[in-house]
Coordinates of C-alpha atoms in Angstrom, one line a residue:
X130 CA -0.4 -0.2 -0.1
X131 CA 3.0 2.3 0.5
X132 CA 4.1 1.2 -2.6
X133 CA 1.1 2.7 -4.1
X134 CA 1.3 5.7 -2.2
X135 CA 4.4 6.8 -3.1
X136 CA 3.9 6.7 -6.9
X137 CA 0.8 8.7 -6.8
X138 CA 2.8 11.2 -5.0
X139 CA 5.9 10.5 -7.2
X140 CA 3.1 10.9 -10.0
X141 CA 2.3 14.4 -8.3
X142 CA 5.3 16.2 -7.8
X143 CA 6.3 15.0 -12.0
X144 CA 3.0 17.0 -12.4
X145 CA 4.0 19.9 -10.7
X146 CA 6.6 20.6 -12.1
X147 CA 6.7 19.3 -16.0
X148 CA 3.4 22.3 -15.6
X149 CA 5.9 24.3 -15.3
X150 CA 8.0 23.0 -18.2
X151 CA 4.8 22.9 -20.3
X152 CA 4.6 26.2 -19.9
X153 CA 7.7 27.3 -20.9
X154 CA 7.5 25.2 -23.5
X155 CA 5.3 28.3 -25.4
X156 CA 8.0 31.0 -24.5
X157 CA 10.4 29.0 -27.7
X158 CA 7.5 29.0 -30.5
X159 CA 8.6 32.2 -32.3
X160 CA 11.8 32.4 -34.2
X161 CA 14.1 35.2 -32.9
X162 CA 14.5 38.2 -35.0
X163 CA 17.1 41.4 -34.4
X164 CA 14.9 43.5 -33.0
X165 CA 13.6 43.9 -29.2
X166 CA 10.3 41.5 -28.7
X167 CA 8.3 43.3 -26.9
X168 CA 5.6 40.0 -27.3
X169 CA 7.6 38.4 -25.3
X170 CA 7.9 39.9 -22.5
X171 CA 4.4 40.1 -22.3
X172 CA 4.0 36.7 -22.8
X173 CA 6.8 36.1 -19.7
X174 CA 4.7 39.0 -17.5
X175 CA 1.5 36.2 -18.2
X176 CA 3.7 32.8 -17.7
X177 CA 4.6 35.0 -13.8
X178 CA 0.6 35.4 -12.9
X179 CA 0.2 31.5 -14.2
X180 CA 2.8 30.4 -12.4
X181 CA 3.5 31.7 -9.1
X182 CA 6.6 29.3 -8.7
X183 CA 9.5 31.0 -11.2
X184 CA 10.8 33.9 -10.5
X185 CA 12.8 34.7 -12.6
X186 CA 12.9 34.1 -16.7
X187 CA 15.4 34.4 -19.2
X188 CA 15.0 33.6 -22.4
X189 CA 18.0 33.6 -25.1
X190 CA 17.9 33.6 -28.7
X191 CA 19.5 30.8 -31.4
X192 CA 22.6 32.2 -31.2
X193 CA 23.0 31.3 -26.6
X194 CA 22.2 35.4 -26.4
X195 CA 20.7 36.9 -23.6
X196 CA 17.6 39.5 -25.3
X197 CA 15.6 39.6 -22.7
X198 CA 15.4 39.1 -18.5
X199 CA 12.2 39.3 -16.3
X200 CA 12.3 38.4 -12.5
X201 CA 10.4 39.3 -9.3
X202 CA 12.8 40.3 -6.7
X203 CA 15.3 41.6 -9.0
X204 CA 16.0 44.2 -12.3
X205 CA 14.4 43.4 -15.6
X206 CA 17.2 43.6 -18.5
X207 CA 16.2 43.6 -22.3
X208 CA 18.8 43.6 -24.9
X209 CA 21.4 42.4 -22.8
X210 CA 22.8 40.1 -25.5
X211 CA 25.3 38.4 -22.6
X212 CA 26.6 35.7 -24.5
X213 CA 25.3 32.3 -22.6
X214 CA 26.5 29.7 -25.1
X215 CA 28.9 28.6 -22.5
X216 CA 26.8 28.1 -20.3
X217 CA 26.3 24.6 -18.1
X218 CA 21.7 25.7 -18.2
X219 CA 21.9 26.4 -22.1
X220 CA 24.4 23.3 -22.7
X221 CA 22.1 20.8 -21.0
X222 CA 19.4 21.9 -22.9
X223 CA 20.8 21.3 -25.9
X224 CA 21.7 17.7 -25.1
X225 CA 18.3 16.2 -23.3
X226 CA 16.0 19.9 -24.8
X227 CA 14.6 20.0 -21.1
X228 CA 17.4 20.3 -18.0
X229 CA 17.3 20.8 -14.4
X230 CA 19.8 21.9 -12.0
X231 CA 20.3 20.2 -8.5
X232 CA 19.0 22.5 -5.8
X233 CA 20.2 25.7 -4.6
X234 CA 19.2 27.5 -1.6
X235 CA 18.7 30.6 -2.3
X236 CA 19.8 32.2 1.1
X237 CA 20.3 29.1 2.6
X238 CA 17.2 28.6 3.0
X239 CA 14.6 28.4 0.2
X240 CA 15.1 25.9 -2.5
X241 CA 15.4 27.0 -6.0
X242 CA 15.5 24.7 -9.2
X243 CA 17.0 26.0 -12.5
X244 CA 14.7 24.6 -15.6
X245 CA 16.3 25.4 -19.5
X246 CA 14.6 24.7 -22.1
X247 CA 15.0 24.5 -26.2
X248 CA 12.4 24.4 -28.4
X249 CA 12.1 22.0 -31.2
X250 CA 13.9 23.9 -33.9
X251 CA 16.4 26.0 -33.2
X252 CA 15.5 29.4 -34.5
X253 CA 13.3 29.7 -30.8
X254 CA 16.6 30.1 -28.6
X255 CA 15.6 29.2 -25.7
X256 CA 14.5 29.8 -22.1
X257 CA 15.8 29.4 -18.3
X258 CA 14.1 30.0 -15.3
X259 CA 14.2 29.9 -11.7
X260 CA 11.5 27.9 -9.5
X261 CA 10.6 28.6 -6.6
X262 CA 10.0 25.1 -4.3
X263 CA 9.5 26.6 -1.6
X264 CA 6.0 26.7 -3.5
X265 CA 6.2 22.4 -3.6
X266 CA 4.2 22.5 -0.3
X267 CA 1.0 23.1 -1.1
X268 CA 1.5 19.6 -3.0
X269 CA 3.1 17.6 -0.4
X270 CA 0.9 18.6 2.1
X271 CA -2.4 17.4 0.8
X272 CA -0.7 14.2 0.3
X273 CA -2.0 12.0 2.7
X274 CA -0.7 8.6 3.7
X275 CA -3.1 6.7 6.0
X276 CA -3.9 9.2 9.5
X277 CA -0.9 10.5 11.0
X278 CA 1.6 9.3 7.9
X279 CA 3.6 12.5 5.7
X280 CA 5.4 12.9 2.4
X281 CA 8.6 14.3 1.9
X282 CA 11.0 15.1 -1.2
X283 CA 15.1 14.7 -1.3
X284 CA 17.0 15.9 -4.0
X285 CA 19.5 14.1 -5.7
X286 CA 22.3 14.7 -2.5
X287 CA 19.3 14.1 0.0
X288 CA 18.9 17.5 1.1
X289 CA 14.9 17.8 2.3
X290 CA 13.1 20.2 -0.6
X291 CA 9.7 19.7 0.4
X292 CA 7.7 18.5 3.7
X293 CA 4.7 19.3 5.1
X294 CA 6.5 21.8 7.9
X295 CA 7.6 23.5 5.7
X296 CA 10.0 25.4 8.8
X297 CA 12.5 21.9 8.1
X298 CA 11.6 22.8 4.0
X299 CA 14.0 26.6 5.0
X300 CA 16.5 24.2 7.1
X301 CA 17.1 21.6 4.1
X302 CA 20.6 22.5 3.9
X303 CA 21.8 22.1 7.3
X304 CA 23.0 18.2 7.7
X305 CA 21.4 18.0 10.8
X306 CA 17.3 18.6 9.8
X307 CA 18.0 16.3 6.2
X308 CA 19.7 14.0 7.8
X309 CA 17.3 11.8 9.4
X310 CA 15.1 11.8 6.6
X311 CA 18.1 11.0 4.4
X312 CA 18.9 8.0 6.2
X313 CA 14.7 6.7 5.6
X314 CA 15.5 6.8 2.1
X315 CA 19.1 5.2 2.3
X316 CA 17.0 2.6 4.3
X317 CA 14.6 1.9 0.8
X318 CA 17.5 1.6 -0.9
X319 CA 18.0 2.2 -4.5
X320 CA 15.7 0.7 -6.1
X321 CA 12.4 1.6 -4.2
X322 CA 10.7 -0.8 -2.3
X323 CA 9.2 -1.1 0.8
X324 CA 11.6 -0.2 4.8
X325 CA 11.0 0.4 8.5
X326 CA 13.7 2.9 10.1
X327 CA 13.3 5.7 12.4
X328 CA 11.8 9.4 12.2
X329 CA 13.4 12.5 13.4
X330 CA 11.1 12.2 16.3
X331 CA 13.5 8.8 16.9
X332 CA 9.3 6.9 16.6
X333 CA 9.6 3.4 14.0
X334 CA 8.1 4.3 10.8
X335 CA 7.3 1.7 8.1
X336 CA 8.3 4.3 4.7
X337 CA 8.5 3.4 0.8
X338 CA 10.3 5.8 -1.8
X339 CA 9.0 6.2 -5.7
X340 CA 11.7 8.6 -7.7
X341 CA 10.5 11.8 -9.6
X342 CA 11.7 11.9 -13.5
X343 CA 13.3 14.2 -14.4
X344 CA 15.5 16.3 -11.7
X345 CA 16.6 13.1 -10.1
X346 CA 14.5 13.7 -7.1
X347 CA 13.3 11.0 -4.7
X348 CA 9.4 11.5 -2.9
X349 CA 9.2 8.9 0.2
X350 CA 5.8 8.2 2.4
X351 CA 6.4 7.3 5.8
X352 CA 4.1 6.3 8.4
X353 CA 4.8 4.8 12.0
X354 CA 4.5 1.2 12.3
X355 CA 1.8 1.1 15.4
X356 CA -0.9 2.3 12.1
X357 CA 0.5 0.8 9.6
X358 CA 0.3 -2.9 11.3
X359 CA -2.4 -2.2 13.9
X360 CA -5.5 -2.2 11.2
X361 CA -7.8 -4.2 12.8
X362 CA -7.1 -1.2 16.2
X363 CA -7.7 1.4 13.6
X364 CA -10.8 0.3 12.1
X365 CA -11.8 -0.7 16.7
X366 CA -10.8 2.5 17.3
X367 CA -12.6 4.7 14.3
X368 CA -15.8 2.7 16.2
X369 CA -15.2 3.8 19.4
X370 CA -14.8 7.9 18.4
X371 CA -18.1 8.0 16.2
X372 CA -19.4 6.1 18.6
X373 CA -17.8 8.7 21.3
X374 CA -18.7 11.3 18.8
X375 CA -22.6 10.3 18.2
X376 CA -23.0 10.3 22.1
X377 CA -22.0 13.4 22.8
X378 CA -24.2 15.0 20.0
X379 CA -27.3 13.2 20.9
X380 CA -26.6 15.0 24.3
X381 CA -26.6 18.0 22.3
X382 CA -29.8 17.7 20.7
X383 CA -31.8 15.2 23.6
X384 CA -33.1 19.0 24.8
X385 CA -35.1 19.6 21.9
X386 CA -35.6 16.4 20.4
X387 CA -35.8 13.9 24.0
X388 CA -38.7 12.6 22.8
X389 CA -38.0 11.7 19.1
X390 CA -34.0 10.3 20.3
X391 CA -35.2 8.7 23.4
X392 CA -35.5 5.4 21.9
X393 CA -32.7 5.2 19.5
X394 CA -30.3 6.1 22.6
X395 CA -31.5 3.7 24.6
X396 CA -31.6 0.9 21.8
X397 CA -27.6 2.1 21.5
X398 CA -26.9 1.7 24.6
X399 CA -28.2 -2.3 25.6
X400 CA -26.7 -3.2 22.0
X401 CA -23.9 -1.7 22.8
X402 CA -23.3 -3.3 26.6
X403 CA -24.8 -7.0 24.3
X404 CA -21.8 -6.2 22.2
X405 CA -19.8 -6.0 24.7
X406 CA -20.5 -8.4 26.8
X407 CA -20.0 -11.3 24.1
X408 CA -23.5 -11.0 22.6
X409 CA -22.4 -10.8 19.1
X410 CA -25.8 -11.9 17.0
X411 CA -27.2 -9.2 18.4
X412 CA -28.5 -6.9 16.2
X413 CA -29.7 -3.2 16.6
X414 CA -33.0 -2.2 14.7
X415 CA -33.6 1.6 14.4
X416 CA -35.7 3.0 11.4
X417 CA -34.9 7.2 11.9
X418 CA -33.2 7.7 8.6
X419 CA -30.0 9.9 10.4
X420 CA -27.1 9.4 12.0
X421 CA -28.7 6.7 14.4
X422 CA -28.7 4.6 11.9
X423 CA -26.0 4.8 10.4
X424 CA -24.3 4.0 13.5
X425 CA -26.8 1.3 14.6
X426 CA -25.4 0.0 11.3
X427 CA -21.7 -0.2 12.1
X428 CA -22.5 -1.5 14.9
X429 CA -24.4 -4.7 13.6
X430 CA -21.5 -5.0 10.4
X431 CA -18.6 -4.8 13.4
X432 CA -21.5 -7.2 15.3
X433 CA -21.4 -9.3 13.0
X434 CA -17.2 -9.4 11.7
X435 CA -16.6 -10.9 15.6
X436 CA -19.6 -13.4 15.6
X437 CA -17.2 -14.5 12.5
X438 CA -13.7 -14.1 14.0
X439 CA -15.6 -15.7 17.2
X440 CA -16.5 -18.8 15.2
X441 CA -13.5 -18.6 13.0
X442 CA -11.2 -19.1 16.8
X443 CA -13.6 -21.2 18.8
X444 CA -13.6 -24.4 15.1
X445 CA -9.9 -23.3 14.9
X446 CA -9.5 -24.3 18.9
X447 CA -12.2 -26.8 18.1
X448 CA -9.7 -29.0 16.0
X449 CA -6.7 -27.9 17.7
X450 CA -8.2 -29.9 20.0
X451 CA -8.0 -33.3 18.1
X452 CA -5.4 -33.4 15.2
X453 CA -2.5 -32.2 14.5
X454 CA -1.2 -28.7 14.3
X455 CA -1.1 -29.7 10.5
X456 CA -4.5 -30.9 10.1
X457 CA -6.0 -28.2 11.8
X458 CA -4.1 -25.5 9.7
X459 CA -5.1 -27.0 6.6
X460 CA -8.7 -27.4 7.4
X461 CA -8.4 -23.6 8.8
X462 CA -7.1 -22.5 5.6
X463 CA -8.8 -24.0 2.4
X464 CA -11.9 -23.7 4.9
X465 CA -12.5 -28.0 4.2
X466 CA -13.5 -29.8 7.1
X467 CA -15.0 -33.2 4.1
X468 CA -11.4 -34.6 5.6
X469 CA -12.8 -35.7 8.8
X470 CA -16.3 -37.0 7.6
X471 CA -16.2 -40.6 8.4
X472 CA -14.6 -42.8 6.0
X473 CA -13.2 -46.7 6.2
X474 CA -9.4 -46.7 6.2
X475 CA -6.3 -48.6 7.3
X476 CA -5.5 -46.7 10.5
X477 CA -1.9 -47.5 13.0
X478 CA -3.8 -46.8 16.7
X479 CA -0.9 -46.0 19.3
X480 CA -2.1 -46.3 23.4
X481 CA 0.5 -46.1 26.1
X482 CA 0.2 -44.9 29.8
X483 CA 2.2 -45.0 32.6
X484 CA 3.0 -48.8 34.7
X485 CA 2.1 -48.6 38.4
X486 CA 0.5 -45.1 38.1
X487 CA -2.8 -45.8 40.2
X488 CA 0.0 -46.4 43.2
X489 CA 1.6 -43.2 42.7
X490 CA -1.4 -41.1 43.1
X491 CA -2.7 -43.1 45.9
X492 CA -0.2 -42.4 47.4
X493 CA 1.2 -38.1 46.7
X494 CA -0.8 -35.3 47.2
X495 CA -2.6 -33.8 44.7
X496 CA -0.5 -30.8 43.4
X497 CA 2.4 -33.8 42.6
X498 CA 0.1 -36.1 40.1
X499 CA -1.2 -32.9 38.4
X500 CA 2.8 -31.3 38.3
X501 CA 3.8 -35.1 36.8
X502 CA 0.9 -35.7 34.8
X503 CA 1.5 -31.8 33.5
X504 CA 4.6 -32.8 32.4
X505 CA 3.9 -36.0 30.5
X506 CA 1.5 -34.7 28.3
X507 CA 3.8 -31.7 27.8
X508 CA 6.4 -33.8 26.5
X509 CA 3.9 -36.8 24.0
X510 CA 2.4 -33.6 22.9
X511 CA 5.2 -32.0 21.5
X512 CA 6.5 -35.6 19.6
X513 CA 2.8 -36.0 18.8
X514 CA 3.1 -33.3 16.5
X515 CA 6.2 -33.2 15.8
X516 CA 5.0 -36.6 13.8
X517 CA 2.1 -35.4 12.3
X518 CA 0.2 -37.6 14.5
X519 CA -3.4 -37.4 15.6
X520 CA -4.0 -37.0 19.2
X521 CA -7.6 -39.0 20.0
X522 CA -8.1 -39.1 23.4
X523 CA -6.6 -38.8 27.0
X524 CA -7.4 -39.8 30.0
X525 CA -5.7 -40.0 33.3
X526 CA -1.6 -41.1 32.4
X527 CA -3.3 -42.7 29.1
X528 CA -3.5 -41.0 25.6
X529 CA -4.8 -42.9 22.3
X530 CA -3.1 -41.6 19.3
X531 CA -4.1 -42.2 14.8
X532 CA -1.6 -42.7 12.2
X533 CA -2.9 -41.7 8.8
X534 CA -6.0 -40.1 9.7
X535 CA -7.5 -37.9 8.5
X536 CA -5.1 -37.4 6.6
X537 CA -3.1 -40.2 4.4
X538 CA 0.8 -40.1 5.0
X539 CA 3.6 -41.7 3.7
X540 CA 4.3 -45.6 5.7
X541 CA 2.4 -45.2 8.1
X542 CA 3.3 -48.1 10.5
X543 CA 6.6 -46.7 9.9
X544 CA 6.0 -43.3 11.5
X545 CA 4.2 -44.5 14.0
X546 CA 7.4 -47.2 15.5
X547 CA 9.2 -44.4 15.4
X548 CA 6.9 -42.2 16.9
X549 CA 6.3 -45.0 19.6
X550 CA 10.1 -44.9 19.4
X551 CA 10.7 -41.6 20.4
X552 CA 7.3 -41.6 22.9
X553 CA 9.6 -44.4 25.1
X554 CA 13.3 -42.0 25.2
X555 CA 11.5 -39.1 26.1
X556 CA 9.0 -40.8 28.9
X557 CA 12.0 -42.5 30.5
X558 CA 14.4 -40.0 30.7
X559 CA 10.6 -38.4 32.9
X560 CA 10.7 -41.1 34.9
X561 CA 14.6 -41.1 35.4
X562 CA 13.8 -37.6 37.0
X563 CA 10.2 -39.1 38.8
X564 CA 12.2 -41.7 40.7
X565 CA 15.1 -39.9 41.4
X566 CA 11.9 -37.9 43.5
X567 CA 10.9 -41.6 44.8
X568 CA 7.9 -41.7 42.4
X569 CA 8.3 -45.2 41.0
X570 CA 5.9 -45.5 37.5
X571 CA 6.7 -47.3 34.4
X572 CA 5.8 -46.6 30.9
X573 CA 4.4 -48.8 28.3
X574 CA 3.3 -48.9 24.6
X575 CA 0.8 -50.9 22.6
X576 CA 0.2 -50.8 18.2
X577 CA -1.6 -52.6 15.8
X578 CA -2.6 -52.2 12.6
X579 CA -6.0 -51.9 10.2
X580 CA -8.6 -51.0 8.9
X581 CA -11.0 -48.8 11.7
X582 CA -14.0 -46.1 10.8
X583 CA -12.9 -42.9 11.6
X584 CA -14.6 -39.6 11.7
X585 CA -16.3 -37.3 13.7
X586 CA -18.8 -37.8 16.4
X587 CA -20.6 -35.9 19.3
X588 CA -23.2 -33.5 18.8
X589 CA -23.6 -30.4 17.6
X590 CA -22.3 -28.6 20.9
X591 CA -19.0 -31.3 21.3
X592 CA -17.6 -33.6 18.6
X593 CA -14.5 -35.5 18.8
X594 CA -12.4 -37.2 16.1
X595 CA -11.6 -40.4 17.1
X596 CA -11.7 -44.2 15.1
X597 CA -13.8 -47.5 16.0
X598 CA -12.5 -51.3 15.0
X599 CA -11.2 -54.1 16.4
X600 CA -7.5 -52.7 15.6
X601 CA -8.4 -49.4 18.2
X602 CA -9.6 -52.7 20.4
X603 CA -6.1 -54.9 20.1
X604 CA -3.6 -51.5 20.8
X605 CA -5.5 -50.6 23.4
X606 CA -4.9 -54.3 25.0
X607 CA -1.1 -54.8 23.9
X608 CA -1.0 -51.2 25.7
X609 CA -2.1 -53.4 28.5
X610 CA 0.3 -55.9 28.0
X611 CA 3.2 -53.9 27.8
X612 CA 5.5 -53.6 30.7
X613 CA 7.2 -50.6 31.4
X614 CA 10.2 -49.7 28.5
X615 CA 8.4 -51.8 26.3
X616 CA 6.8 -51.2 22.9
X617 CA 3.9 -53.8 22.2
X618 CA 3.0 -54.6 18.1
X619 CA 1.1 -56.8 16.1
X620 CA 1.8 -58.5 13.7
X621 CA 0.8 -55.9 10.2
X622 CA 2.8 -53.9 12.1
X623 CA 6.1 -56.2 12.5
X624 CA 4.9 -56.9 9.0
X625 CA 5.7 -53.2 7.8
X626 CA 8.8 -52.8 9.5
X627 CA 10.6 -55.8 9.0
X628 CA 14.4 -54.9 7.8
X629 CA 13.5 -51.3 8.9
X630 CA 13.4 -51.5 12.4
X631 CA 14.9 -54.4 14.9
X632 CA 11.4 -56.7 15.8
X633 CA 11.8 -59.6 18.3
X634 CA 9.0 -62.3 18.2
X635 CA 7.4 -63.3 21.2
X636 CA 5.5 -65.3 20.4
X637 CA 1.3 -65.3 20.9
X638 CA -0.2 -64.6 23.6
X639 CA -3.8 -64.5 25.1
X640 CA -5.9 -60.9 24.4
X641 CA -8.7 -60.9 26.4
X642 CA -11.7 -59.9 24.2
X643 CA -9.8 -62.2 21.1
X644 CA -10.1 -65.9 20.9
X645 CA -7.1 -67.3 19.8
X646 CA -3.5 -65.9 20.7
X647 CA -2.1 -63.1 19.1
X648 CA 1.3 -62.5 17.8
X649 CA 3.4 -60.1 19.6
X650 CA 6.5 -58.0 18.6
X651 CA 8.1 -56.3 20.4
X652 CA 10.5 -53.1 19.8
X653 CA 13.4 -51.9 21.7
X654 CA 13.0 -48.1 21.9
X655 CA 17.0 -47.5 21.8
X656 CA 16.6 -49.5 18.0
X657 CA 16.1 -46.7 15.5

């Protein structure tokens, strides 16, 4: 946005300068003769009225001789025939048709620019004008950058030649004045673009720049960072200001319009309180056709936007309760939660819990139990997020995690095994610390792979994402059978990771809920 404003500001300064050059062009249309030309003097004086920024005009003939000089602040000269043929203004104009000097400061204060123009034919000669740049103030002060931002102009060496504060322009030749502005321009760089810096008052600002072709100037627009980076707060501030102004206005008119205004004021007051209390579905209905109705409409729009924002936050918070952060962010970005719909798919279910936790929790203070669980869940939560798994539920010291749902992943069994290994490593590190405090607990994990029905389940105000199927029961039973430091997996997981991770064949085990013995395999958590 600042870049667009800088380009627009540069265009306005360009129009100001080239508006003057276009008017100067009318003075180099007619060929010179040896006789004095009173009409040219009349044209020059007319141009003074049309272009107040022009301080003096020098008209030169095709031989580079001065034929007329008129000035607002000096004595006029006619037919002085001074030779300008080697003057850098005339030489530059003959080379480029329009020539601009570097900025000079009249009496060390007002910035001046010399402009020289030659006609399309040599016979019409040239005109050299001195332009008082102080009058650019009218242009630069009219440029608005946000609420408190400004625009200013620097010449090629970095001196201040235009600024809304005219007193700074009059001191533009001083390094102490121009230095802070040149620092901002240099931070942006010669290619333009956007940068952050500090202004002359030391405030952090965002700035952008654009060149002014011809005189080789740079227009810089700056805006305080607090304003540039806080559009939401600015919108709320404007709404609050509008409310305050409307309330004061209502107070002044209350004496004459009490009966007509009592009801709208009450509605606004009630609506403000209810919206402030979080009732974003409340709407204010005022049909008076005046400021009160427009204010009510603004409130209603604000309430609608706040309601959408609240719904969005609640939705994402609800998703992040049972989804990996990556999945919740995916649903948030795409706005499509069909990935959570019920379906049949192959998953790897991971169950884990602490061994001996019941006995531990019965023998220590509740605060110590909650402290241990907090460490435990925080450590496991980081690991689950790292492997992009989905936390389904936790109860007491037990966790249920899904891999390959709701978003499919490559080699889900291998990822689940690596997740279990990392979980054992992390929790065993915690257990070592707990045992130094006299807490005797262990940690076991069970994994099973197979088809399951996955999807959202619950009711409108409370939805969870879960998996249903025998694979869930098997993983839970394996976890219950696992001793401290053990990771037990079923035959499906073992077949998927065989040759990739070291397996221990533990033979068949009779698992509760299953008629036949189940082949069980183990993985050392030190193996990878």
